[in-house]
Amino acid sequence: MVKVLIDKENASLQRIDERCIDCGKCLETCKNNNNLLSDDCINCGQCILTCPMGALVPKYNYKEVLANINDEESIVTISISPAVRVAIGDEFGYEKGEFLESKLVGVLKKIGFDYVFDTTFGADLTIMEEATELIERIKHNKNLPMFTSCCPSWVLYLEKYNPEYLNNLSSCKSPIGMQGAVIKNYFAKIKNLNPKDIITVSLAPCVSKKNEIKNDLNNDYVITTSELSMLIREKGIDFKNVEEKEFDTILGKGSGAGVIFGTSGGVMEAALRTSYYLLNEKEAPKNFYNLESVRGNIPIKEALVDLGVTKIKVAVIYGISNVKKIFNSLKNYHFIEVMTCPNGCVGGAGQPLIPVSKQLSYIEARSKSLYQNDNVAKIKNSYENEDIKKIYQDLLDKPLSHEAEKLLHLEHKDKSSSIKILEK
Ligand code: SF4
């Protein structure tokens, strides 16, 4: 067997058999990144980015999304993940890493989406919940280190291959999971809409998210950056000349902390800013807004962070093969961010195809662009976001409240007995 095996039911990716030359590049990529013990895929789709024949592609959903837009009864919302806005320009002749947020909103409105939201709102909500969860675990010295849970391929990896660590995983849904829940349960109420009429779409750099939402009633579709570019071309939209627009309100712009979620180390930095605030009731010192020790395209980063009342040891890791290297020394850490893709979601498999030799420079340019946006953001902390304050006032009360647990958290399941033996 020289290639990655892809089950027909795989919600994230597919192989166009006529294009495949059995070169084995996909398997080599999977072994380097994930080094799985069986052929059962964890849906990261990194093999898409290195297949020389374009034989591996995302499972496309954009035509179904378009059909919903054309259906007058449906109210179609789309939420944009951070890493998309710094990559879509690769498809339309912009400099690598160019930050095209308002242009993207304009394009999505032109396509016909009824509401265009920012997934950084969901990211801010994730931080409020996750930082609170971390503090609780540290206080009670329970289930440490805590692992982040926003990367679905990482979560699926643990569920399938190392379920003994599931208690270490944060119970927070991913930003997309939270965003969908808020749209159907909160936004719908405010706007007096029937949740059944709302179709929620997430625009993501990630093919794994397609699998994540399979059984989530609050999230209907995920389309990738590369699918969006196909949709734009099929609609004959002249990207460069579309008028720039702003996000719709309520679930509009998140904080700078929400934006840096798109790159490795971003979730950690965002969570530490809020953890410091929650523990000390004052803003974190200046160095928390440029935490060099958790930044950069390095597979395993570590830092000792002074949270005022206590010091914690953190790690930021990308790639499943890299996280396996620290499984034997977990007791040394309090908090670990794990993303599957190189340098986090900026290097996701739903991003535009770039020649392999240039991928690194594109991924780093996207990261830099997200940090630059955080640098100039008026609001740099999730807890300062007025829309976040409002949803706690109106609906959730406080992080980890009964309502928050119901809407924003989930239980991770041991799936080790369901690992599939695929036909070769
Ligand atoms: Fe998706 Fe990001 Fe995880 Fe890659 S790192 S699988 S893009 S969530």
PDB file of N, CA and C in Angstrom, residues 26 33 67 72 93 97 239 260-261 292 296 301 382:
ATOM      1  N   CYS A  26       1.324  11.244  -0.493  1.00  0.00           N
ATOM      2  CA  CYS A  26       0.295  11.462   0.552  1.00  0.00           C
ATOM      3  C   CYS A  26       0.621  10.663   1.809  1.00  0.00           C
ATOM      4  N   ASN A  33       3.613  13.892   9.490  1.00  0.00           N
ATOM      5  CA  ASN A  33       2.804  14.775  10.350  1.00  0.00           C
ATOM      6  C   ASN A  33       2.146  14.042  11.507  1.00  0.00           C
ATOM      7  N   ALA A  67     -27.048  26.402  -3.245  1.00  0.00           N
ATOM      8  CA  ALA A  67     -28.463  26.039  -3.399  1.00  0.00           C
ATOM      9  C   ALA A  67     -29.285  26.652  -2.262  1.00  0.00           C
ATOM     10  N   GLU A  72     -35.195  31.073  -1.335  1.00  0.00           N
ATOM     11  CA  GLU A  72     -35.616  32.309  -0.656  1.00  0.00           C
ATOM     12  C   GLU A  72     -36.066  32.110   0.787  1.00  0.00           C
ATOM     13  N   GLY A  93      -4.202  37.097  -6.834  1.00  0.00           N
ATOM     14  CA  GLY A  93      -3.080  37.958  -7.221  1.00  0.00           C
ATOM     15  C   GLY A  93      -2.638  38.985  -6.193  1.00  0.00           C
ATOM     16  N   GLY A  97      -0.079  36.645   2.371  1.00  0.00           N
ATOM     17  CA  GLY A  97      -0.388  37.095   3.734  1.00  0.00           C
ATOM     18  C   GLY A  97      -1.231  38.363   3.806  1.00  0.00           C
ATOM     19  N   PHE A 239     -13.122  39.723  -7.901  1.00  0.00           N
ATOM     20  CA  PHE A 239     -12.734  39.858  -6.481  1.00  0.00           C
ATOM     21  C   PHE A 239     -12.136  41.236  -6.179  1.00  0.00           C
ATOM     22  N   ILE A 260      -5.664  35.970  16.478  1.00  0.00           N
ATOM     23  CA  ILE A 260      -4.424  35.178  16.452  1.00  0.00           C
ATOM     24  C   ILE A 260      -4.664  33.680  16.683  1.00  0.00           C
ATOM     25  N   PHE A 261      -5.911  33.285  16.915  1.00  0.00           N
ATOM     26  CA  PHE A 261      -6.277  31.871  16.982  1.00  0.00           C
ATOM     27  C   PHE A 261      -5.818  31.111  15.742  1.00  0.00           C
ATOM     28  N   GLU A 292       6.695  36.201  22.914  1.00  0.00           N
ATOM     29  CA  GLU A 292       7.629  35.629  21.936  1.00  0.00           C
ATOM     30  C   GLU A 292       7.862  34.127  22.155  1.00  0.00           C
ATOM     31  N   GLY A 296       5.978  31.862  16.647  1.00  0.00           N
ATOM     32  CA  GLY A 296       6.967  31.406  15.666  1.00  0.00           C
ATOM     33  C   GLY A 296       6.676  30.012  15.152  1.00  0.00           C
ATOM     34  N   LYS A 301       7.086  24.506  21.301  1.00  0.00           N
ATOM     35  CA  LYS A 301       7.543  25.711  22.017  1.00  0.00           C
ATOM     36  C   LYS A 301       7.143  25.538  23.487  1.00  0.00           C
ATOM     37  N   SER A 382     -10.268  39.042  24.996  1.00  0.00           N
ATOM     38  CA  SER A 382     -11.610  38.508  24.781  1.00  0.00           C
ATOM     39  C   SER A 382     -12.613  39.088  25.783  1.00  0.00           C
TER      40      SER A 382
END
